[in-house]
PDB file of C-alpha atoms in Angstrom:
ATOM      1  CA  UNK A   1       0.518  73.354  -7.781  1.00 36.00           C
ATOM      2  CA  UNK A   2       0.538  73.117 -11.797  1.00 33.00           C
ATOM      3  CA  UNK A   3       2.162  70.876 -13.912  1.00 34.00           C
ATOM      4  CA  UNK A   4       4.806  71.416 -16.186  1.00 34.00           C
ATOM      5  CA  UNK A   5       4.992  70.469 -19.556  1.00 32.00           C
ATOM      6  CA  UNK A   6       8.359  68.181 -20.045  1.00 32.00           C
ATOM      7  CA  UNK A   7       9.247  67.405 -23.480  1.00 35.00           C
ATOM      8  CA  UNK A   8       9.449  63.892 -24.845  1.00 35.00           C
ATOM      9  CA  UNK A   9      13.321  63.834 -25.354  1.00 32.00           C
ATOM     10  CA  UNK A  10      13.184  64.641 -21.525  1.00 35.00           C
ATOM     11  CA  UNK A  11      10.929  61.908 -20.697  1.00 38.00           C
ATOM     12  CA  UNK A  12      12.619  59.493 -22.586  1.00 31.00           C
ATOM     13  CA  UNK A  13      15.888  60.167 -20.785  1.00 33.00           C
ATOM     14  CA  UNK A  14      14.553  59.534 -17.561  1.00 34.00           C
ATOM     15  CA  UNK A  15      12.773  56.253 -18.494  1.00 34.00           C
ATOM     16  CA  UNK A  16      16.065  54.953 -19.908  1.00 35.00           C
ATOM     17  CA  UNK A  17      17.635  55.487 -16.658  1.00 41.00           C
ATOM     18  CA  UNK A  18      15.733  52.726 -14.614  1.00 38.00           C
ATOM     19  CA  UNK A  19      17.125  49.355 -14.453  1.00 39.00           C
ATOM     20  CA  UNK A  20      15.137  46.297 -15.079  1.00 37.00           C
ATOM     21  CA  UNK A  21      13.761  46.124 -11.446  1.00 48.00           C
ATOM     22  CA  UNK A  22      12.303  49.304 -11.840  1.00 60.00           C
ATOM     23  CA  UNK A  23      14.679  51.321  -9.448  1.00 53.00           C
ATOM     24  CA  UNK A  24      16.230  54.421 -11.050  1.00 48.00           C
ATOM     25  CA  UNK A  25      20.337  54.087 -11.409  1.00 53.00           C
ATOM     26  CA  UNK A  26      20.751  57.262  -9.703  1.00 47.00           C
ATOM     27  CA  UNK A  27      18.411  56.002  -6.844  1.00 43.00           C
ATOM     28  CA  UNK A  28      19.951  52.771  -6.338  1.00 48.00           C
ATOM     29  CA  UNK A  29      23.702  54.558  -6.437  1.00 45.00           C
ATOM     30  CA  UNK A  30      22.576  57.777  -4.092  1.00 40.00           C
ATOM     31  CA  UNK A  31      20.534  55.477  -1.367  1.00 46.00           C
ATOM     32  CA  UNK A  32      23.170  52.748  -1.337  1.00 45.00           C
ATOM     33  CA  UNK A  33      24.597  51.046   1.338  1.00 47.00           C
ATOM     34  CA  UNK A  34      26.585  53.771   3.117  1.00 47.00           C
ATOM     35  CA  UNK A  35      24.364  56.426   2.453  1.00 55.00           C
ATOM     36  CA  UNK A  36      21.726  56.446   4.566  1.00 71.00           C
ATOM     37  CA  UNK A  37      22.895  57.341   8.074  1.00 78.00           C
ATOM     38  CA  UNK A  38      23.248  61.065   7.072  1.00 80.00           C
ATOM     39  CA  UNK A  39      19.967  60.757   4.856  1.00 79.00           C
ATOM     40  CA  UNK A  40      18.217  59.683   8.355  1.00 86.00           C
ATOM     41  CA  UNK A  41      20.061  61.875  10.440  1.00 89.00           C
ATOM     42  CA  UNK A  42      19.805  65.663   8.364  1.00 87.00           C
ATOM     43  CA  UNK A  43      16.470  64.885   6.515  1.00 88.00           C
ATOM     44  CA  UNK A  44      13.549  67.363   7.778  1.00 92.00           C
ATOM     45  CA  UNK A  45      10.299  65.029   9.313  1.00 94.00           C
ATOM     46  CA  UNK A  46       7.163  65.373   8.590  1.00 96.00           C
ATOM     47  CA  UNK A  47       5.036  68.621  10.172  1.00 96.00           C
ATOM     48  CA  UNK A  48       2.060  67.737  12.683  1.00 97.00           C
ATOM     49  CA  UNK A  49      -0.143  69.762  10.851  1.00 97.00           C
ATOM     50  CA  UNK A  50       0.307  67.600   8.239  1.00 97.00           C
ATOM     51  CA  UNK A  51      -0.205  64.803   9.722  1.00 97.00           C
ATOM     52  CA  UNK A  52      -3.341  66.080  11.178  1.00 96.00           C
ATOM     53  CA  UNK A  53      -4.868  66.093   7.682  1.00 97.00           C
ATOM     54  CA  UNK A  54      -4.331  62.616   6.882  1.00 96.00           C
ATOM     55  CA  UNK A  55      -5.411  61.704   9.896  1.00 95.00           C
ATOM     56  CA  UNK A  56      -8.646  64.401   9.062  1.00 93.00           C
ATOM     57  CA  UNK A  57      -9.131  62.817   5.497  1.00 89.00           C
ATOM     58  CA  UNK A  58      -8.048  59.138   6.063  1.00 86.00           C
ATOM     59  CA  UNK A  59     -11.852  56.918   6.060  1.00 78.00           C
ATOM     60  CA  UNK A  60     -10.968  54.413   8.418  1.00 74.00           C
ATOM     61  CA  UNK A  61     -11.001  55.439  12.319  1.00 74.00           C
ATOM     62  CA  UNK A  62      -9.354  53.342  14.137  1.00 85.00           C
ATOM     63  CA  UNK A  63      -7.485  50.176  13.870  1.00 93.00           C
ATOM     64  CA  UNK A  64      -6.008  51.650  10.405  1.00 96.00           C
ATOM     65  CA  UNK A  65      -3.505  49.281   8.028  1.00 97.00           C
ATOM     66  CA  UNK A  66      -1.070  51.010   6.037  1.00 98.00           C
ATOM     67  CA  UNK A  67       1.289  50.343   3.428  1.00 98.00           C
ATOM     68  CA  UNK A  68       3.920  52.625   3.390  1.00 98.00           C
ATOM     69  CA  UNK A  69       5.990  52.222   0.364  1.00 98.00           C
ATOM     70  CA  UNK A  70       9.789  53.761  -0.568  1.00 96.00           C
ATOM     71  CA  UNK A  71       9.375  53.817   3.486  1.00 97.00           C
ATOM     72  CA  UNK A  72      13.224  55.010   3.187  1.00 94.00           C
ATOM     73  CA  UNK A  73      15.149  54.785   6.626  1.00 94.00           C
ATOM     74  CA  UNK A  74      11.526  55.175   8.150  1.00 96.00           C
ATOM     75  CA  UNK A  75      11.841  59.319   8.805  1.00 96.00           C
ATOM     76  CA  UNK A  76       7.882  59.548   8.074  1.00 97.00           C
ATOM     77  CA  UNK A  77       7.166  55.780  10.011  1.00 98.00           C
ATOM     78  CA  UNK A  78       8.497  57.371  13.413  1.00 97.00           C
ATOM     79  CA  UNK A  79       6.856  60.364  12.722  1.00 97.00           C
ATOM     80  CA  UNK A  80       3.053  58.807  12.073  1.00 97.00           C
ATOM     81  CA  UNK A  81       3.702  56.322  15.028  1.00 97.00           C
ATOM     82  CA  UNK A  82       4.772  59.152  17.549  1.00 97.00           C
ATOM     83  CA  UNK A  83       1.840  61.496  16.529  1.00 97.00           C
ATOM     84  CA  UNK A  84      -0.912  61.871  19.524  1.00 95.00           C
ATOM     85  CA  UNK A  85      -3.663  60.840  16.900  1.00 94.00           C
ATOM     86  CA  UNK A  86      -2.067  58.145  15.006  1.00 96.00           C
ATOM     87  CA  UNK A  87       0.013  56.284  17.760  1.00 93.00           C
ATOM     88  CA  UNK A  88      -3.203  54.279  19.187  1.00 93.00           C
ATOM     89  CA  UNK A  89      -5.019  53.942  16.019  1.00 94.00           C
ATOM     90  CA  UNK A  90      -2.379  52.210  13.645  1.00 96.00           C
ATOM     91  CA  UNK A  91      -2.739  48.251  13.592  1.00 96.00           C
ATOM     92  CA  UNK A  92      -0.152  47.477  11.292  1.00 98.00           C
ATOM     93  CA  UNK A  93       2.141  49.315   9.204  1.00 98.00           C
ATOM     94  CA  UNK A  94       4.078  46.858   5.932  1.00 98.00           C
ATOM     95  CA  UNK A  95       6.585  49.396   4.883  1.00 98.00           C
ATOM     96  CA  UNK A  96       8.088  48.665   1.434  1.00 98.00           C
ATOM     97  CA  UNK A  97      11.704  49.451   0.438  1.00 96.00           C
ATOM     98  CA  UNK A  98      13.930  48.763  -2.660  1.00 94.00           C
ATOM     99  CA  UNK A  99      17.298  49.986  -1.365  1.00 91.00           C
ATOM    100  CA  UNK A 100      18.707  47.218   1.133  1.00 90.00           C
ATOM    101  CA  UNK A 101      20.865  49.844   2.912  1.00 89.00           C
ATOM    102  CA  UNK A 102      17.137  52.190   3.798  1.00 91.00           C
ATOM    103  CA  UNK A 103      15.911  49.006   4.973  1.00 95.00           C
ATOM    104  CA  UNK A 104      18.824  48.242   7.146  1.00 93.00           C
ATOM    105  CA  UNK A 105      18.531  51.467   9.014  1.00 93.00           C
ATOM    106  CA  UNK A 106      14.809  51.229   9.011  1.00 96.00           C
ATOM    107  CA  UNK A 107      15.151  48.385  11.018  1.00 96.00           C
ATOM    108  CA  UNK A 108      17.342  50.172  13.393  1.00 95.00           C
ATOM    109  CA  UNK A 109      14.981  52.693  13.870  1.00 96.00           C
ATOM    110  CA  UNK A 110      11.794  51.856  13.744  1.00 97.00           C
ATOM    111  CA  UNK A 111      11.204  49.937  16.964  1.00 96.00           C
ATOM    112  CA  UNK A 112       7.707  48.813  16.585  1.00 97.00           C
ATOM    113  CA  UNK A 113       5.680  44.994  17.337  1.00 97.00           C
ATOM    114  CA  UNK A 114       3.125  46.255  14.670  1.00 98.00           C
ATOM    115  CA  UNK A 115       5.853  47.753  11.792  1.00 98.00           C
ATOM    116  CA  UNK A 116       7.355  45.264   9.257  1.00 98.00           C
ATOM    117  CA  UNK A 117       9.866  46.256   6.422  1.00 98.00           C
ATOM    118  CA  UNK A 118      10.481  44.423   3.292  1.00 98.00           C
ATOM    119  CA  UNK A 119      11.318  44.574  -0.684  1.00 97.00           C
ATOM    120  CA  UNK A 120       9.066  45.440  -3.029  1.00 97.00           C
ATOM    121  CA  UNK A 121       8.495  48.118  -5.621  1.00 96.00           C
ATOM    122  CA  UNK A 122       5.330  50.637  -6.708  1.00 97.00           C
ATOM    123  CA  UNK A 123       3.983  48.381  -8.831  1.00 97.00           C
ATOM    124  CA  UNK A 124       4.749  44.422  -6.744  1.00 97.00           C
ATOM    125  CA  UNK A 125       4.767  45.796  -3.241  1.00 98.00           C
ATOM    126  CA  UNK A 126       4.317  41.487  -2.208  1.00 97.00           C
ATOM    127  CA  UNK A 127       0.936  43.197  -0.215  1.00 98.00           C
ATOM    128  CA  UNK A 128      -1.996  40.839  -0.258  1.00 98.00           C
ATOM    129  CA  UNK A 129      -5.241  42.204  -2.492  1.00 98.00           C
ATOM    130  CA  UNK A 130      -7.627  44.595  -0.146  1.00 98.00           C
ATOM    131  CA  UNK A 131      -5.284  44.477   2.923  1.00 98.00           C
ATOM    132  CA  UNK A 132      -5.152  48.373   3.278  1.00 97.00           C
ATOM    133  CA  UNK A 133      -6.894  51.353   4.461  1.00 96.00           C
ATOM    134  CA  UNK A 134      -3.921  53.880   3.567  1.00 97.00           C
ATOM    135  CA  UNK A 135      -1.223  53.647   0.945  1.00 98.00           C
ATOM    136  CA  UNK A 136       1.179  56.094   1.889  1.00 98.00           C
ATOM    137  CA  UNK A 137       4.190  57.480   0.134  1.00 98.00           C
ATOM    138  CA  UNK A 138       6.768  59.882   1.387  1.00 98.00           C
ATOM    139  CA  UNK A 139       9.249  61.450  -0.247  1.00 95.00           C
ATOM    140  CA  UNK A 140       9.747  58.886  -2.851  1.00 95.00           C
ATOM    141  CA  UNK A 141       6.685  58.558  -5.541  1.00 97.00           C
ATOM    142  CA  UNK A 142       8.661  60.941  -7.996  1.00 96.00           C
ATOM    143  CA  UNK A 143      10.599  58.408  -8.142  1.00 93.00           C
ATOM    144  CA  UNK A 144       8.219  55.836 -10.040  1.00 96.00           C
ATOM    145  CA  UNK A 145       8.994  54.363 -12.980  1.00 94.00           C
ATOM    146  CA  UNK A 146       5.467  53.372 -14.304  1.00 96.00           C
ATOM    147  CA  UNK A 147       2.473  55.422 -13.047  1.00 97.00           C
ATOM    148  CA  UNK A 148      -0.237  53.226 -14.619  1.00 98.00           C
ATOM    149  CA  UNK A 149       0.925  49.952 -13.175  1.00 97.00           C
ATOM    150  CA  UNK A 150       1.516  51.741  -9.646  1.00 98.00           C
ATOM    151  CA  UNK A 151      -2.100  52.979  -9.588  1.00 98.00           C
ATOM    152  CA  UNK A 152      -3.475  49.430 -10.397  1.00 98.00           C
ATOM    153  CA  UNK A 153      -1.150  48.349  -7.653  1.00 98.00           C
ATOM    154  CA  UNK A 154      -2.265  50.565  -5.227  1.00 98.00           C
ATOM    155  CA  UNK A 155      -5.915  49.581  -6.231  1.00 98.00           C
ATOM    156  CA  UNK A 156      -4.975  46.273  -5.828  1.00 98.00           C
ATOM    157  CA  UNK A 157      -3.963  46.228  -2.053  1.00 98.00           C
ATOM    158  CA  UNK A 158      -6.468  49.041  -0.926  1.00 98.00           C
ATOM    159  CA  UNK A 159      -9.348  48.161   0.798  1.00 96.00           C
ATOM    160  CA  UNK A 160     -12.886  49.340  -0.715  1.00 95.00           C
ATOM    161  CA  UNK A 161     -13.031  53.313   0.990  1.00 94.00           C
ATOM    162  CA  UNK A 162      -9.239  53.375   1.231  1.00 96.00           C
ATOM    163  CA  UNK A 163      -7.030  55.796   0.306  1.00 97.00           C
ATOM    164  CA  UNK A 164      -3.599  56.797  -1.652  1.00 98.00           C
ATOM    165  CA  UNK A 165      -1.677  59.606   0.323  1.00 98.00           C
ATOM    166  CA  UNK A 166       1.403  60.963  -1.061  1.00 98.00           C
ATOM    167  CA  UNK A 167       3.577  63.534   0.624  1.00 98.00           C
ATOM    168  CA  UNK A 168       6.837  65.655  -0.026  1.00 98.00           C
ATOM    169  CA  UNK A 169       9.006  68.296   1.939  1.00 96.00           C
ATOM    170  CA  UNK A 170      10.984  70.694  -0.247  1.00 96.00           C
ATOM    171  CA  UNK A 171      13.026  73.464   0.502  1.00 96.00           C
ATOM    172  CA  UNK A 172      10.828  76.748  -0.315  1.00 97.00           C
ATOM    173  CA  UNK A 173      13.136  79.023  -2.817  1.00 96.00           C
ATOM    174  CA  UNK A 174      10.690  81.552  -2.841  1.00 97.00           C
ATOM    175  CA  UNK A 175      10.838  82.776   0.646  1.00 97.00           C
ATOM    176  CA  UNK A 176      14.612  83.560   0.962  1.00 98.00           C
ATOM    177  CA  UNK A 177      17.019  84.018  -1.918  1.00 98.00           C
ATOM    178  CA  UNK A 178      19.540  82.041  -0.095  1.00 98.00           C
ATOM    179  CA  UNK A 179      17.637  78.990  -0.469  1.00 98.00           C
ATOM    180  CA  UNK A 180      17.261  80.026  -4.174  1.00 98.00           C
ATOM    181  CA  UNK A 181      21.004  79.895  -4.929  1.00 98.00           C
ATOM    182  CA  UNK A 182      21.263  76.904  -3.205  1.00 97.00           C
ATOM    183  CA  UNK A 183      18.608  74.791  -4.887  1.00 96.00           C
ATOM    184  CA  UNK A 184      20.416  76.135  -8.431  1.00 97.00           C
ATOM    185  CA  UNK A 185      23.638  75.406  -6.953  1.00 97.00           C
ATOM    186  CA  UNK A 186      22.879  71.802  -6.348  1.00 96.00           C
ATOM    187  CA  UNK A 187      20.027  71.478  -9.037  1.00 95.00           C
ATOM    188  CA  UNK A 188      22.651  71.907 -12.108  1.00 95.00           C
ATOM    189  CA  UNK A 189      23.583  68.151 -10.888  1.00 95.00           C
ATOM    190  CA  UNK A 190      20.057  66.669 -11.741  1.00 91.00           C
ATOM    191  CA  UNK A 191      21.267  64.867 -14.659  1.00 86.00           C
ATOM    192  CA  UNK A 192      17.790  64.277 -15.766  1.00 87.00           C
ATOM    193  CA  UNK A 193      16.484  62.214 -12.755  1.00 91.00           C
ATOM    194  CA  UNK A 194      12.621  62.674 -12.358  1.00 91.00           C
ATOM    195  CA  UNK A 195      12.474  64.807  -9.322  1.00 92.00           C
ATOM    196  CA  UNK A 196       9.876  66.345  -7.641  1.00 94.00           C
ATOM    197  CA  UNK A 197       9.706  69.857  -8.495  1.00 93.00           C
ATOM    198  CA  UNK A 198       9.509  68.537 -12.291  1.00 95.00           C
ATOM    199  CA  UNK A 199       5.966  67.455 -11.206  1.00 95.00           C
ATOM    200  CA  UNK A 200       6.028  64.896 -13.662  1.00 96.00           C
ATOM    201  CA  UNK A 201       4.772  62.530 -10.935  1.00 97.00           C
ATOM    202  CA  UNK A 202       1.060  64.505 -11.870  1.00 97.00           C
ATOM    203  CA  UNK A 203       0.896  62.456 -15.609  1.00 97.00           C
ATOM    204  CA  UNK A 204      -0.279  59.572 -12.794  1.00 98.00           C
ATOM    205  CA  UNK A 205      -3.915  61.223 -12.380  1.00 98.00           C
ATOM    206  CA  UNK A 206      -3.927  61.184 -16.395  1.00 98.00           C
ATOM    207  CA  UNK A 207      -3.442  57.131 -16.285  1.00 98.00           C
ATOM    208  CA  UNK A 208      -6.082  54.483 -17.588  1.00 98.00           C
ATOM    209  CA  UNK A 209      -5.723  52.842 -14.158  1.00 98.00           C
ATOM    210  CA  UNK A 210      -6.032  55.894 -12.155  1.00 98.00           C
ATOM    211  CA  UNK A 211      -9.137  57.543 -14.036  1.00 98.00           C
ATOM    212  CA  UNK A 212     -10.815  53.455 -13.638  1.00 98.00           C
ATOM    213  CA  UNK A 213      -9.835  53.500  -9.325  1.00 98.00           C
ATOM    214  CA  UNK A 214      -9.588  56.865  -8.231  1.00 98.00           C
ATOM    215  CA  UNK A 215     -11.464  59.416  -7.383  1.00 98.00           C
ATOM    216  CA  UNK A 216      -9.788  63.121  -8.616  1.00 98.00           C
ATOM    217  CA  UNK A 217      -6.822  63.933  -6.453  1.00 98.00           C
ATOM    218  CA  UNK A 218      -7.084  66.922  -3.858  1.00 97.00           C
ATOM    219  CA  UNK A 219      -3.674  68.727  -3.494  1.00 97.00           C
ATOM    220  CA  UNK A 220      -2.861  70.847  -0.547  1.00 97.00           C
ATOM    221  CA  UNK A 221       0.565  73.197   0.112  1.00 97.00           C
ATOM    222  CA  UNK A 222       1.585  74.278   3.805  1.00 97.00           C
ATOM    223  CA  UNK A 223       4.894  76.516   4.308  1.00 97.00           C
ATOM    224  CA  UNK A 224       6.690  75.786   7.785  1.00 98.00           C
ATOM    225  CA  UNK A 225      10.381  76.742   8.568  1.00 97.00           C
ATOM    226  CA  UNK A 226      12.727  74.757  10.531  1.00 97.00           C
ATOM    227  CA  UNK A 227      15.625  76.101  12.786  1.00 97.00           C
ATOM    228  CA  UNK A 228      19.038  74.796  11.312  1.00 97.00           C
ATOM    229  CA  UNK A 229      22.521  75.774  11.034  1.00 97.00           C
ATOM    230  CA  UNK A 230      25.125  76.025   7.960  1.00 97.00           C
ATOM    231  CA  UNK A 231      26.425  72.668   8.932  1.00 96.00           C
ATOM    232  CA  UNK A 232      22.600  71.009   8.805  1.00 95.00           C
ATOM    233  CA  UNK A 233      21.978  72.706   5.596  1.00 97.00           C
ATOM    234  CA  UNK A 234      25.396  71.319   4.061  1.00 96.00           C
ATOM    235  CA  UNK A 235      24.535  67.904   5.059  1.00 94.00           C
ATOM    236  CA  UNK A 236      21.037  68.089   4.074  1.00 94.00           C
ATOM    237  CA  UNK A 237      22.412  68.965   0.476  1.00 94.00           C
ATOM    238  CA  UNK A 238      25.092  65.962   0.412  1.00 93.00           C
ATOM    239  CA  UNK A 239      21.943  63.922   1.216  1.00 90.00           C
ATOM    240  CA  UNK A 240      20.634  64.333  -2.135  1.00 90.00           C
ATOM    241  CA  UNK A 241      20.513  61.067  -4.292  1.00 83.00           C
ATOM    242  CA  UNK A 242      22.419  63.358  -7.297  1.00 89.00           C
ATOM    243  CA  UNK A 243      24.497  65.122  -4.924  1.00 93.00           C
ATOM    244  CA  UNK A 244      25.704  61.669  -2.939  1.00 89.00           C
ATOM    245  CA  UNK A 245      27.128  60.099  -6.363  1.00 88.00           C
ATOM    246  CA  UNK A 246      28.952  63.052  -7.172  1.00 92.00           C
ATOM    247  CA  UNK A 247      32.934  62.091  -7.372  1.00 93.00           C
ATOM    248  CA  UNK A 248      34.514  63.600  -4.024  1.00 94.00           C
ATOM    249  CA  UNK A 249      35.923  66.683  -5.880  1.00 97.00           C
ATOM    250  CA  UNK A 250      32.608  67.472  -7.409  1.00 95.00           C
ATOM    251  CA  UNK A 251      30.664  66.806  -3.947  1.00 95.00           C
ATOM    252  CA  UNK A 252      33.626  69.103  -1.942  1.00 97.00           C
ATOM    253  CA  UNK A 253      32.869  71.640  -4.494  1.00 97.00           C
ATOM    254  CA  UNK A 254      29.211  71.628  -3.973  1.00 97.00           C
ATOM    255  CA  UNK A 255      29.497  71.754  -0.231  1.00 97.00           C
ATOM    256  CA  UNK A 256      32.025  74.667  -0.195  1.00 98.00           C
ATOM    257  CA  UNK A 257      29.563  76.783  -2.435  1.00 97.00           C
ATOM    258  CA  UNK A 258      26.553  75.890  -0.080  1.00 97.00           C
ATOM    259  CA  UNK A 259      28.153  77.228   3.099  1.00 98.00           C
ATOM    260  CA  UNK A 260      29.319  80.076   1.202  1.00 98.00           C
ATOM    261  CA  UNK A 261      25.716  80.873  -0.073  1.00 98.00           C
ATOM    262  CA  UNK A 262      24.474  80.242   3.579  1.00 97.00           C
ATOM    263  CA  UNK A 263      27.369  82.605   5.242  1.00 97.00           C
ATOM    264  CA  UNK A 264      26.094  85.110   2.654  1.00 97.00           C
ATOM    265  CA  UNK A 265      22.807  84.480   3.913  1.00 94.00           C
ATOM    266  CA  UNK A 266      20.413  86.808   1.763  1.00 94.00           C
ATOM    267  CA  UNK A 267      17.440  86.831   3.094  1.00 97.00           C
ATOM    268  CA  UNK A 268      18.849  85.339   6.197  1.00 97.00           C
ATOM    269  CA  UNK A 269      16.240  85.415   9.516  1.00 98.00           C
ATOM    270  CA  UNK A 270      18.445  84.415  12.669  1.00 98.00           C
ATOM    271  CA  UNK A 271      16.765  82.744  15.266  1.00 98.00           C
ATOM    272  CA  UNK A 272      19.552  82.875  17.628  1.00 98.00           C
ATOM    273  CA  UNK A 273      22.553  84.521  15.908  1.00 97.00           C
ATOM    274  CA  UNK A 274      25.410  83.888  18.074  1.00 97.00           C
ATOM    275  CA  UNK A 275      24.786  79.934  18.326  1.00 98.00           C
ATOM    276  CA  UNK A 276      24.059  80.399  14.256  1.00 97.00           C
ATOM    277  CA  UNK A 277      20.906  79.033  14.573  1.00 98.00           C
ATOM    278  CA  UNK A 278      18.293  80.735  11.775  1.00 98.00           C
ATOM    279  CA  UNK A 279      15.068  79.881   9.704  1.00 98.00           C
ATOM    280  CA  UNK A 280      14.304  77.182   6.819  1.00 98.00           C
ATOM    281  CA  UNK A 281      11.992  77.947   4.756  1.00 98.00           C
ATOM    282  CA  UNK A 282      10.284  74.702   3.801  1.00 98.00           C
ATOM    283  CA  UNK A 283       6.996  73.903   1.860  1.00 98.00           C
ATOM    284  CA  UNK A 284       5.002  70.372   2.627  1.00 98.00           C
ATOM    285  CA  UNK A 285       3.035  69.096  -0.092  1.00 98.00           C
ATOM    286  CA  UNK A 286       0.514  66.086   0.102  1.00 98.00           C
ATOM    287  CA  UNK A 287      -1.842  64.681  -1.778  1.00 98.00           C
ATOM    288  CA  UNK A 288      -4.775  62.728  -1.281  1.00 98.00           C
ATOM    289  CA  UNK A 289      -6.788  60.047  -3.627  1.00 97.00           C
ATOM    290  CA  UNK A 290      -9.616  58.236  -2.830  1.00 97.00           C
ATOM    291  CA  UNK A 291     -10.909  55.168  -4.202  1.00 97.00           C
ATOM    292  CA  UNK A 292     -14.080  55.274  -5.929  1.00 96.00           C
TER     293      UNK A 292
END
């Protein structure tokens, strides 16, 4: 996984779009209150393979702390807490979450004695110094504002030996060429907002703070694929941040398109054709840091 080189004009444009408490405008808007049922409901887990190698890499063995921060509606929480070789060994998970609404569903469904949810940021996640063995981040660090001051942060709150784990799923538009219209079909709608596949997230291992804590990162890409259905995928579209503040003409028009790239299907593998059930193509990607 390389890096891309994004021009300043770009990077500027995305910095002006966080507010003063450090959560992006199109964040804040797309993960509002109202949002985040169908977030929670259509958005892919987390792979047990995956979750296998954190459990491989992470230091500490048993009776492991983590601070799980942008925990969302807690998709990656249930996951980690259901898995056969993480359910005994967690002590105590502090999930952190900037959007109210995530946090209200969180608390919904993440049913837990040893799981606690509260506000807080990458860079003032409220998380007493050395409390962790794991920092973990799903599905949300592309989102940060200030890489430096995050990787102090997560310095700050790590025990000595622990470890910064960051994970994404993303759909893989180089195994079907359906899944390539429909990632430039909903992409054009961006507007600028630092996502993931920009890797612009990687300028963290470039960081004072980083290069002063860490050791070098170790990167590692899985493809999977998922059984879905046109509907699933049309959801799972809406449920982007960009897509989800689109005015309700633009968002219709986006949803019509996707089913009509789906129904085209090129590339299409059915699974089970007459209950239009077929493949996902999907890519996880997770990184691992250790302290020094």
């Amino acid at each position: 996984m390389s890096s891309n080189h994004v021009g300043d004009t770009q990077g500027i444009c995305i910095r002006e779009q966080f507010l003063p408490d450090k959560v992006h405008v199109t964040a804040q808007a797309g993960f509002g209150q109202g949002t985040n049922e169908l977030y929670d409901r259509v958005r892919p887990s987390y792979q047990d393979f995956s979750l296998d190698y954190i459990r491989d890499v992470a230091k500490q063995t048993v009776s492991v702390r983590i601070v799980e921060i942008g925990a969302g509606t807690g998709i990656f929480t249930r996951a980690l807490l259901a898995h056969p070789r993480w359910t005994s060994d967690v002590q105590q998970i502090k999930a952190v979450e900037p959007s109210a609404g995530m946090r209200e569903v969180f608390e919904k469904t993440v049913i837990d004695e040893r799981v606690t949810v509260h506000d807080g940021t990458f860079d003032n996640t409220g998380v007493e110094d050395h409390w962790a063995d794991l920092v973990i981040i799903a599905q949300a660090f592309h989102w940060c504002p200030d890489y430096d001051k995050a990787s102090a942060e997560f310095a700050r709150i790590l025990k000595p030996g622990g470890s910064l784990v960051l994970i994404w799923n993303l759909e893989d538009r180089g195994r079907a060429r359906w899944v390539a219209q429909l990632r430039d079909r909903i992409e054009i709608h961006e507007q600028g907002t630092p996502q993931f596949r920009l890797n612009l997230w990687h300028q963290t291992f470039e960081t004072v703070s980083y290069r002063e804590f860490f050791e070098s990162p170790v990167e590692k890409i899985w493809p999977y694929k998922l059984p879905t259905n046109v509907d699933i995928v049309v959801d799972r579209a809406s449920s982007k941040s960009y897509i989800a503040v689109l005015p309700p003409i633009d968002k219709a028009e986006v949803q019509a398109d996707v089913r009509r790239i789906v129904d085209e299907g090129e590339d299409k593998v059915w699974i089970d054709k007459e209950k239009g059930v077929f493949e996902y193509p999907y890519q996880v990607f997770v990184v691992v840091a250790h302290l020094k």
